[in-house]
Amino acid sequence: MTGSICAKSEQIIAIRAAEVDFDDKLEAISSVARQAAARTGNVSDATSQAALDAGWSTEELSEAFVHIAANLFTNYFNHYAGTELDLPAVPELTA
């Protein structure tokens, strides 16, 4: 059991660092989400097509954009309101 928990922890760190080379489908949706968040919702045709080719449907990609928008809005509001975190902050990524 400990081995699988460790592997999952390593995968979470890899996902946070945009190094998702262990799952093509997860890598594709991560690329969409990162690009959308960084480019105010704009995702290149190549990134969108890669997600479709990896097995994501247009409906699932639309749902991902809804989650991105909801998270951005919530984060912006929490910064404005000074909301205190009710979970510990995640550790910084180290190089």
PDB file of N, CA and C in Angstrom:
ATOM      1  N   MET A   1       0.824  -1.198   0.000  1.00  0.00           N
ATOM      2  CA  MET A   1       0.000   0.000   0.000  1.00  0.00           C
ATOM      3  C   MET A   1       0.865   1.257   0.000  1.00  0.00           C
ATOM      4  N   THR A   2       1.902   1.253   0.797  1.00  0.00           N
ATOM      5  CA  THR A   2       2.771   2.425   0.870  1.00  0.00           C
ATOM      6  C   THR A   2       3.374   2.751  -0.494  1.00  0.00           C
ATOM      7  N   GLY A   3       3.743   1.729  -1.260  1.00  0.00           N
ATOM      8  CA  GLY A   3       4.317   1.957  -2.581  1.00  0.00           C
ATOM      9  C   GLY A   3       3.381   2.695  -3.502  1.00  0.00           C
ATOM     10  N   SER A   4       2.093   2.335  -3.470  1.00  0.00           N
ATOM     11  CA  SER A   4       1.135   3.007  -4.352  1.00  0.00           C
ATOM     12  C   SER A   4       0.887   4.437  -3.904  1.00  0.00           C
ATOM     13  N   ILE A   5       0.885   4.677  -2.602  1.00  0.00           N
ATOM     14  CA  ILE A   5       0.718   6.046  -2.111  1.00  0.00           C
ATOM     15  C   ILE A   5       1.907   6.897  -2.539  1.00  0.00           C
ATOM     16  N   CYS A   6       3.099   6.350  -2.433  1.00  0.00           N
ATOM     17  CA  CYS A   6       4.309   7.067  -2.844  1.00  0.00           C
ATOM     18  C   CYS A   6       4.255   7.364  -4.339  1.00  0.00           C
ATOM     19  N   ALA A   7       3.854   6.379  -5.141  1.00  0.00           N
ATOM     20  CA  ALA A   7       3.763   6.583  -6.584  1.00  0.00           C
ATOM     21  C   ALA A   7       2.751   7.668  -6.901  1.00  0.00           C
ATOM     22  N   LYS A   8       1.616   7.673  -6.214  1.00  0.00           N
ATOM     23  CA  LYS A   8       0.606   8.700  -6.457  1.00  0.00           C
ATOM     24  C   LYS A   8       1.127  10.076  -6.051  1.00  0.00           C
ATOM     25  N   SER A   9       1.867  10.150  -4.949  1.00  0.00           N
ATOM     26  CA  SER A   9       2.453  11.424  -4.529  1.00  0.00           C
ATOM     27  C   SER A   9       3.435  11.929  -5.572  1.00  0.00           C
ATOM     28  N   GLU A  10       4.240  11.037  -6.107  1.00  0.00           N
ATOM     29  CA  GLU A  10       5.193  11.413  -7.151  1.00  0.00           C
ATOM     30  C   GLU A  10       4.458  11.876  -8.407  1.00  0.00           C
ATOM     31  N   GLN A  11       3.344  11.240  -8.721  1.00  0.00           N
ATOM     32  CA  GLN A  11       2.566  11.640  -9.894  1.00  0.00           C
ATOM     33  C   GLN A  11       1.942  13.016  -9.682  1.00  0.00           C
ATOM     34  N   ILE A  12       1.468  13.296  -8.479  1.00  0.00           N
ATOM     35  CA  ILE A  12       0.894  14.610  -8.187  1.00  0.00           C
ATOM     36  C   ILE A  12       1.954  15.692  -8.366  1.00  0.00           C
ATOM     37  N   ILE A  13       3.139  15.450  -7.866  1.00  0.00           N
ATOM     38  CA  ILE A  13       4.234  16.412  -8.029  1.00  0.00           C
ATOM     39  C   ILE A  13       4.562  16.587  -9.506  1.00  0.00           C
ATOM     40  N   ALA A  14       4.582  15.481 -10.253  1.00  0.00           N
ATOM     41  CA  ALA A  14       4.863  15.558 -11.693  1.00  0.00           C
ATOM     42  C   ALA A  14       3.787  16.368 -12.414  1.00  0.00           C
ATOM     43  N   ILE A  15       2.532  16.155 -12.067  1.00  0.00           N
ATOM     44  CA  ILE A  15       1.439  16.907 -12.698  1.00  0.00           C
ATOM     45  C   ILE A  15       1.596  18.394 -12.397  1.00  0.00           C
ATOM     46  N   ARG A  16       1.893  18.735 -11.147  1.00  0.00           N
ATOM     47  CA  ARG A  16       2.082  20.142 -10.785  1.00  0.00           C
ATOM     48  C   ARG A  16       3.230  20.770 -11.551  1.00  0.00           C
ATOM     49  N   ALA A  17       4.245  19.970 -11.881  1.00  0.00           N
ATOM     50  CA  ALA A  17       5.420  20.467 -12.603  1.00  0.00           C
ATOM     51  C   ALA A  17       5.251  20.364 -14.118  1.00  0.00           C
ATOM     52  N   ALA A  18       4.061  19.985 -14.582  1.00  0.00           N
ATOM     53  CA  ALA A  18       3.764  19.824 -16.016  1.00  0.00           C
ATOM     54  C   ALA A  18       4.649  18.759 -16.659  1.00  0.00           C
ATOM     55  N   GLU A  19       4.904  17.688 -15.917  1.00  0.00           N
ATOM     56  CA  GLU A  19       5.705  16.577 -16.424  1.00  0.00           C
ATOM     57  C   GLU A  19       4.868  15.293 -16.361  1.00  0.00           C
ATOM     58  N   VAL A  20       3.832  15.241 -17.190  1.00  0.00           N
ATOM     59  CA  VAL A  20       2.868  14.143 -17.141  1.00  0.00           C
ATOM     60  C   VAL A  20       3.185  13.142 -18.246  1.00  0.00           C
ATOM     61  N   ASP A  21       4.336  12.500 -18.143  1.00  0.00           N
ATOM     62  CA  ASP A  21       4.756  11.565 -19.179  1.00  0.00           C
ATOM     63  C   ASP A  21       4.330  10.129 -18.887  1.00  0.00           C
ATOM     64  N   PHE A  22       3.545   9.924 -17.841  1.00  0.00           N
ATOM     65  CA  PHE A  22       3.119   8.588 -17.448  1.00  0.00           C
ATOM     66  C   PHE A  22       1.695   8.254 -17.878  1.00  0.00           C
ATOM     67  N   ASP A  23       0.970   9.228 -18.472  1.00  0.00           N
ATOM     68  CA  ASP A  23      -0.409   8.997 -18.888  1.00  0.00           C
ATOM     69  C   ASP A  23      -0.742   9.977 -20.017  1.00  0.00           C
ATOM     70  N   ASP A  24      -0.842   9.455 -21.237  1.00  0.00           N
ATOM     71  CA  ASP A  24      -1.062  10.320 -22.408  1.00  0.00           C
ATOM     72  C   ASP A  24      -2.357  11.119 -22.321  1.00  0.00           C
ATOM     73  N   LYS A  25      -3.420  10.483 -21.847  1.00  0.00           N
ATOM     74  CA  LYS A  25      -4.711  11.174 -21.773  1.00  0.00           C
ATOM     75  C   LYS A  25      -4.662  12.295 -20.732  1.00  0.00           C
ATOM     76  N   LEU A  26      -4.069  12.012 -19.588  1.00  0.00           N
ATOM     77  CA  LEU A  26      -3.931  13.026 -18.553  1.00  0.00           C
ATOM     78  C   LEU A  26      -3.004  14.151 -19.001  1.00  0.00           C
ATOM     79  N   GLU A  27      -1.968  13.801 -19.728  1.00  0.00           N
ATOM     80  CA  GLU A  27      -1.057  14.822 -20.251  1.00  0.00           C
ATOM     81  C   GLU A  27      -1.789  15.757 -21.213  1.00  0.00           C
ATOM     82  N   ALA A  28      -2.663  15.201 -22.037  1.00  0.00           N
ATOM     83  CA  ALA A  28      -3.389  16.017 -23.011  1.00  0.00           C
ATOM     84  C   ALA A  28      -4.323  17.015 -22.331  1.00  0.00           C
ATOM     85  N   ILE A  29      -5.099  16.564 -21.333  1.00  0.00           N
ATOM     86  CA  ILE A  29      -6.030  17.483 -20.672  1.00  0.00           C
ATOM     87  C   ILE A  29      -5.275  18.481 -19.803  1.00  0.00           C
ATOM     88  N   SER A  30      -4.140  18.070 -19.245  1.00  0.00           N
ATOM     89  CA  SER A  30      -3.312  18.998 -18.473  1.00  0.00           C
ATOM     90  C   SER A  30      -2.777  20.108 -19.364  1.00  0.00           C
ATOM     91  N   SER A  31      -2.389  19.744 -20.577  1.00  0.00           N
ATOM     92  CA  SER A  31      -1.894  20.749 -21.525  1.00  0.00           C
ATOM     93  C   SER A  31      -2.993  21.726 -21.901  1.00  0.00           C
ATOM     94  N   VAL A  32      -4.199  21.218 -22.106  1.00  0.00           N
ATOM     95  CA  VAL A  32      -5.336  22.091 -22.416  1.00  0.00           C
ATOM     96  C   VAL A  32      -5.568  23.054 -21.257  1.00  0.00           C
ATOM     97  N   ALA A  33      -5.629  22.526 -20.045  1.00  0.00           N
ATOM     98  CA  ALA A  33      -5.922  23.359 -18.870  1.00  0.00           C
ATOM     99  C   ALA A  33      -4.840  24.415 -18.644  1.00  0.00           C
ATOM    100  N   ARG A  34      -3.586  24.008 -18.745  1.00  0.00           N
ATOM    101  CA  ARG A  34      -2.497  24.969 -18.529  1.00  0.00           C
ATOM    102  C   ARG A  34      -2.508  26.065 -19.596  1.00  0.00           C
ATOM    103  N   GLN A  35      -2.724  25.668 -20.840  1.00  0.00           N
ATOM    104  CA  GLN A  35      -2.730  26.651 -21.920  1.00  0.00           C
ATOM    105  C   GLN A  35      -3.926  27.590 -21.781  1.00  0.00           C
ATOM    106  N   ALA A  36      -5.083  27.049 -21.444  1.00  0.00           N
ATOM    107  CA  ALA A  36      -6.274  27.880 -21.283  1.00  0.00           C
ATOM    108  C   ALA A  36      -6.100  28.884 -20.152  1.00  0.00           C
ATOM    109  N   ALA A  37      -5.537  28.430 -19.049  1.00  0.00           N
ATOM    110  CA  ALA A  37      -5.340  29.326 -17.905  1.00  0.00           C
ATOM    111  C   ALA A  37      -4.289  30.391 -18.201  1.00  0.00           C
ATOM    112  N   ALA A  38      -3.241  30.028 -18.915  1.00  0.00           N
ATOM    113  CA  ALA A  38      -2.154  30.964 -19.204  1.00  0.00           C
ATOM    114  C   ALA A  38      -2.498  31.948 -20.315  1.00  0.00           C
ATOM    115  N   ARG A  39      -3.425  31.547 -21.205  1.00  0.00           N
ATOM    116  CA  ARG A  39      -3.706  32.369 -22.387  1.00  0.00           C
ATOM    117  C   ARG A  39      -5.148  32.845 -22.426  1.00  0.00           C
ATOM    118  N   THR A  40      -5.687  33.165 -21.245  1.00  0.00           N
ATOM    119  CA  THR A  40      -7.059  33.667 -21.099  1.00  0.00           C
ATOM    120  C   THR A  40      -8.076  32.891 -21.936  1.00  0.00           C
ATOM    121  N   GLY A  41      -8.004  31.578 -21.823  1.00  0.00           N
ATOM    122  CA  GLY A  41      -8.974  30.721 -22.485  1.00  0.00           C
ATOM    123  C   GLY A  41      -8.615  30.276 -23.880  1.00  0.00           C
ATOM    124  N   ASN A  42      -7.552  30.808 -24.429  1.00  0.00           N
ATOM    125  CA  ASN A  42      -7.155  30.445 -25.794  1.00  0.00           C
ATOM    126  C   ASN A  42      -6.268  29.205 -25.785  1.00  0.00           C
ATOM    127  N   VAL A  43      -6.679  28.208 -26.552  1.00  0.00           N
ATOM    128  CA  VAL A  43      -5.922  26.970 -26.678  1.00  0.00           C
ATOM    129  C   VAL A  43      -5.650  26.753 -28.159  1.00  0.00           C
ATOM    130  N   SER A  44      -4.433  26.400 -28.483  1.00  0.00           N
ATOM    131  CA  SER A  44      -4.079  26.206 -29.889  1.00  0.00           C
ATOM    132  C   SER A  44      -4.842  25.025 -30.482  1.00  0.00           C
ATOM    133  N   ASP A  45      -5.005  25.063 -31.785  1.00  0.00           N
ATOM    134  CA  ASP A  45      -5.664  23.962 -32.483  1.00  0.00           C
ATOM    135  C   ASP A  45      -4.918  22.649 -32.254  1.00  0.00           C
ATOM    136  N   ALA A  46      -3.601  22.722 -32.232  1.00  0.00           N
ATOM    137  CA  ALA A  46      -2.798  21.507 -32.043  1.00  0.00           C
ATOM    138  C   ALA A  46      -3.042  20.901 -30.657  1.00  0.00           C
ATOM    139  N   THR A  47      -3.136  21.734 -29.632  1.00  0.00           N
ATOM    140  CA  THR A  47      -3.377  21.240 -28.273  1.00  0.00           C
ATOM    141  C   THR A  47      -4.783  20.658 -28.164  1.00  0.00           C
ATOM    142  N   SER A  48      -5.756  21.337 -28.756  1.00  0.00           N
ATOM    143  CA  SER A  48      -7.131  20.816 -28.756  1.00  0.00           C
ATOM    144  C   SER A  48      -7.208  19.490 -29.488  1.00  0.00           C
ATOM    145  N   GLN A  49      -6.570  19.406 -30.626  1.00  0.00           N
ATOM    146  CA  GLN A  49      -6.598  18.171 -31.412  1.00  0.00           C
ATOM    147  C   GLN A  49      -5.889  17.043 -30.670  1.00  0.00           C
ATOM    148  N   ALA A  50      -4.799  17.358 -29.996  1.00  0.00           N
ATOM    149  CA  ALA A  50      -4.082  16.336 -29.221  1.00  0.00           C
ATOM    150  C   ALA A  50      -4.987  15.768 -28.126  1.00  0.00           C
ATOM    151  N   ALA A  51      -5.792  16.617 -27.502  1.00  0.00           N
ATOM    152  CA  ALA A  51      -6.720  16.144 -26.471  1.00  0.00           C
ATOM    153  C   ALA A  51      -7.794  15.247 -27.083  1.00  0.00           C
ATOM    154  N   LEU A  52      -8.316  15.646 -28.227  1.00  0.00           N
ATOM    155  CA  LEU A  52      -9.303  14.803 -28.913  1.00  0.00           C
ATOM    156  C   LEU A  52      -8.680  13.470 -29.317  1.00  0.00           C
ATOM    157  N   ASP A  53      -7.469  13.518 -29.844  1.00  0.00           N
ATOM    158  CA  ASP A  53      -6.771  12.297 -30.259  1.00  0.00           C
ATOM    159  C   ASP A  53      -6.474  11.384 -29.073  1.00  0.00           C
ATOM    160  N   ALA A  54      -6.291  11.972 -27.889  1.00  0.00           N
ATOM    161  CA  ALA A  54      -6.006  11.182 -26.687  1.00  0.00           C
ATOM    162  C   ALA A  54      -7.261  10.538 -26.112  1.00  0.00           C
ATOM    163  N   GLY A  55      -8.428  10.914 -26.639  1.00  0.00           N
ATOM    164  CA  GLY A  55      -9.666  10.284 -26.187  1.00  0.00           C
ATOM    165  C   GLY A  55     -10.649  11.176 -25.464  1.00  0.00           C
ATOM    166  N   TRP A  56     -10.339  12.463 -25.332  1.00  0.00           N
ATOM    167  CA  TRP A  56     -11.277  13.391 -24.700  1.00  0.00           C
ATOM    168  C   TRP A  56     -12.335  13.801 -25.711  1.00  0.00           C
ATOM    169  N   SER A  57     -13.583  13.879 -25.289  1.00  0.00           N
ATOM    170  CA  SER A  57     -14.662  14.311 -26.181  1.00  0.00           C
ATOM    171  C   SER A  57     -14.783  15.832 -26.128  1.00  0.00           C
ATOM    172  N   THR A  58     -15.481  16.394 -27.090  1.00  0.00           N
ATOM    173  CA  THR A  58     -15.701  17.846 -27.068  1.00  0.00           C
ATOM    174  C   THR A  58     -16.507  18.234 -25.831  1.00  0.00           C
ATOM    175  N   GLU A  59     -17.418  17.374 -25.394  1.00  0.00           N
ATOM    176  CA  GLU A  59     -18.195  17.653 -24.187  1.00  0.00           C
ATOM    177  C   GLU A  59     -17.289  17.685 -22.955  1.00  0.00           C
ATOM    178  N   GLU A  60     -16.359  16.741 -22.873  1.00  0.00           N
ATOM    179  CA  GLU A  60     -15.434  16.713 -21.739  1.00  0.00           C
ATOM    180  C   GLU A  60     -14.501  17.919 -21.755  1.00  0.00           C
ATOM    181  N   LEU A  61     -14.076  18.338 -22.932  1.00  0.00           N
ATOM    182  CA  LEU A  61     -13.237  19.534 -23.020  1.00  0.00           C
ATOM    183  C   LEU A  61     -14.023  20.771 -22.598  1.00  0.00           C
ATOM    184  N   SER A  62     -15.288  20.834 -22.972  1.00  0.00           N
ATOM    185  CA  SER A  62     -16.136  21.952 -22.535  1.00  0.00           C
ATOM    186  C   SER A  62     -16.270  21.960 -21.019  1.00  0.00           C
ATOM    187  N   GLU A  63     -16.446  20.791 -20.437  1.00  0.00           N
ATOM    188  CA  GLU A  63     -16.548  20.692 -18.984  1.00  0.00           C
ATOM    189  C   GLU A  63     -15.245  21.137 -18.318  1.00  0.00           C
ATOM    190  N   ALA A  64     -14.114  20.791 -18.908  1.00  0.00           N
ATOM    191  CA  ALA A  64     -12.823  21.225 -18.365  1.00  0.00           C
ATOM    192  C   ALA A  64     -12.750  22.747 -18.339  1.00  0.00           C
ATOM    193  N   PHE A  65     -13.230  23.397 -19.394  1.00  0.00           N
ATOM    194  CA  PHE A  65     -13.208  24.863 -19.438  1.00  0.00           C
ATOM    195  C   PHE A  65     -14.115  25.458 -18.365  1.00  0.00           C
ATOM    196  N   VAL A  66     -15.235  24.814 -18.082  1.00  0.00           N
ATOM    197  CA  VAL A  66     -16.112  25.283 -17.007  1.00  0.00           C
ATOM    198  C   VAL A  66     -15.378  25.203 -15.672  1.00  0.00           C
ATOM    199  N   HIS A  67     -14.668  24.114 -15.440  1.00  0.00           N
ATOM    200  CA  HIS A  67     -13.902  23.975 -14.195  1.00  0.00           C
ATOM    201  C   HIS A  67     -12.796  25.025 -14.108  1.00  0.00           C
ATOM    202  N   ILE A  68     -12.116  25.269 -15.204  1.00  0.00           N
ATOM    203  CA  ILE A  68     -11.059  26.283 -15.212  1.00  0.00           C
ATOM    204  C   ILE A  68     -11.645  27.650 -14.864  1.00  0.00           C
ATOM    205  N   ALA A  69     -12.742  28.011 -15.506  1.00  0.00           N
ATOM    206  CA  ALA A  69     -13.372  29.307 -15.252  1.00  0.00           C
ATOM    207  C   ALA A  69     -13.850  29.421 -13.809  1.00  0.00           C
ATOM    208  N   ALA A  70     -14.465  28.366 -13.290  1.00  0.00           N
ATOM    209  CA  ALA A  70     -14.961  28.397 -11.907  1.00  0.00           C
ATOM    210  C   ALA A  70     -13.795  28.537 -10.926  1.00  0.00           C
ATOM    211  N   ASN A  71     -12.706  27.823 -11.185  1.00  0.00           N
ATOM    212  CA  ASN A  71     -11.545  27.916 -10.299  1.00  0.00           C
ATOM    213  C   ASN A  71     -10.898  29.290 -10.357  1.00  0.00           C
ATOM    214  N   LEU A  72     -10.766  29.848 -11.543  1.00  0.00           N
ATOM    215  CA  LEU A  72     -10.183  31.184 -11.659  1.00  0.00           C
ATOM    216  C   LEU A  72     -11.041  32.216 -10.944  1.00  0.00           C
ATOM    217  N   PHE A  73     -12.343  32.165 -11.168  1.00  0.00           N
ATOM    218  CA  PHE A  73     -13.247  33.105 -10.510  1.00  0.00           C
ATOM    219  C   PHE A  73     -13.160  32.970  -8.995  1.00  0.00           C
ATOM    220  N   THR A  74     -13.209  31.736  -8.507  1.00  0.00           N
ATOM    221  CA  THR A  74     -13.140  31.497  -7.069  1.00  0.00           C
ATOM    222  C   THR A  74     -11.821  31.997  -6.494  1.00  0.00           C
ATOM    223  N   ASN A  75     -10.716  31.711  -7.185  1.00  0.00           N
ATOM    224  CA  ASN A  75      -9.414  32.176  -6.706  1.00  0.00           C
ATOM    225  C   ASN A  75      -9.340  33.695  -6.684  1.00  0.00           C
ATOM    226  N   TYR A  76      -9.832  34.345  -7.735  1.00  0.00           N
ATOM    227  CA  TYR A  76      -9.806  35.807  -7.775  1.00  0.00           C
ATOM    228  C   TYR A  76     -10.624  36.383  -6.624  1.00  0.00           C
ATOM    229  N   PHE A  77     -11.816  35.829  -6.411  1.00  0.00           N
ATOM    230  CA  PHE A  77     -12.661  36.335  -5.330  1.00  0.00           C
ATOM    231  C   PHE A  77     -12.010  36.094  -3.973  1.00  0.00           C
ATOM    232  N   ASN A  78     -11.426  34.927  -3.779  1.00  0.00           N
ATOM    233  CA  ASN A  78     -10.778  34.634  -2.497  1.00  0.00           C
ATOM    234  C   ASN A  78      -9.617  35.579  -2.225  1.00  0.00           C
ATOM    235  N   HIS A  79      -8.876  35.955  -3.260  1.00  0.00           N
ATOM    236  CA  HIS A  79      -7.814  36.939  -3.078  1.00  0.00           C
ATOM    237  C   HIS A  79      -8.400  38.283  -2.666  1.00  0.00           C
ATOM    238  N   TYR A  80      -9.465  38.686  -3.331  1.00  0.00           N
ATOM    239  CA  TYR A  80     -10.128  39.949  -3.003  1.00  0.00           C
ATOM    240  C   TYR A  80     -10.649  39.931  -1.565  1.00  0.00           C
ATOM    241  N   ALA A  81     -11.316  38.844  -1.187  1.00  0.00           N
ATOM    242  CA  ALA A  81     -11.958  38.753   0.122  1.00  0.00           C
ATOM    243  C   ALA A  81     -10.983  38.410   1.245  1.00  0.00           C
ATOM    244  N   GLY A  82      -9.764  38.010   0.896  1.00  0.00           N
ATOM    245  CA  GLY A  82      -8.790  37.640   1.913  1.00  0.00           C
ATOM    246  C   GLY A  82      -9.158  36.351   2.625  1.00  0.00           C
ATOM    247  N   THR A  83      -9.787  35.458   1.917  1.00  0.00           N
ATOM    248  CA  THR A  83     -10.234  34.191   2.500  1.00  0.00           C
ATOM    249  C   THR A  83      -9.036  33.406   3.043  1.00  0.00           C
ATOM    250  N   GLU A  84      -9.170  32.922   4.274  1.00  0.00           N
ATOM    251  CA  GLU A  84      -8.129  32.098   4.858  1.00  0.00           C
ATOM    252  C   GLU A  84      -8.271  30.674   4.343  1.00  0.00           C
ATOM    253  N   LEU A  85      -7.133  30.052   4.031  1.00  0.00           N
ATOM    254  CA  LEU A  85      -7.151  28.675   3.564  1.00  0.00           C
ATOM    255  C   LEU A  85      -7.588  27.755   4.692  1.00  0.00           C
ATOM    256  N   ASP A  86      -8.443  26.789   4.365  1.00  0.00           N
ATOM    257  CA  ASP A  86      -8.839  25.808   5.370  1.00  0.00           C
ATOM    258  C   ASP A  86      -8.079  24.492   5.197  1.00  0.00           C
ATOM    259  N   LEU A  87      -7.127  24.502   4.271  1.00  0.00           N
ATOM    260  CA  LEU A  87      -6.219  23.377   4.052  1.00  0.00           C
ATOM    261  C   LEU A  87      -4.803  23.915   4.074  1.00  0.00           C
ATOM    262  N   PRO A  88      -3.854  23.078   4.440  1.00  0.00           N
ATOM    263  CA  PRO A  88      -2.467  23.564   4.398  1.00  0.00           C
ATOM    264  C   PRO A  88      -2.039  23.830   2.959  1.00  0.00           C
ATOM    265  N   ALA A  89      -1.230  24.839   2.783  1.00  0.00           N
ATOM    266  CA  ALA A  89      -0.707  25.148   1.438  1.00  0.00           C
ATOM    267  C   ALA A  89       0.196  24.013   0.987  1.00  0.00           C
ATOM    268  N   VAL A  90       0.170  23.737  -0.310  1.00  0.00           N
ATOM    269  CA  VAL A  90       1.052  22.686  -0.828  1.00  0.00           C
ATOM    270  C   VAL A  90       2.481  23.211  -0.850  1.00  0.00           C
ATOM    271  N   PRO A  91       3.441  22.316  -0.676  1.00  0.00           N
ATOM    272  CA  PRO A  91       4.829  22.773  -0.689  1.00  0.00           C
ATOM    273  C   PRO A  91       5.244  23.272  -2.086  1.00  0.00           C
ATOM    274  N   GLU A  92       6.169  24.195  -2.090  1.00  0.00           N
ATOM    275  CA  GLU A  92       6.709  24.691  -3.356  1.00  0.00           C
ATOM    276  C   GLU A  92       7.400  23.557  -4.097  1.00  0.00           C
ATOM    277  N   LEU A  93       7.343  23.613  -5.429  1.00  0.00           N
ATOM    278  CA  LEU A  93       8.062  22.637  -6.236  1.00  0.00           C
ATOM    279  C   LEU A  93       9.543  22.986  -6.219  1.00  0.00           C
ATOM    280  N   THR A  94      10.381  21.991  -6.121  1.00  0.00           N
ATOM    281  CA  THR A  94      11.817  22.217  -6.166  1.00  0.00           C
ATOM    282  C   THR A  94      12.342  21.712  -7.494  1.00  0.00           C
ATOM    283  N   ALA A  95      13.356  22.354  -7.986  1.00  0.00           N
ATOM    284  CA  ALA A  95      13.908  21.990  -9.286  1.00  0.00           C
ATOM    285  C   ALA A  95      14.747  20.747  -9.222  1.00  0.00           C
TER     286      ALA A  95
END
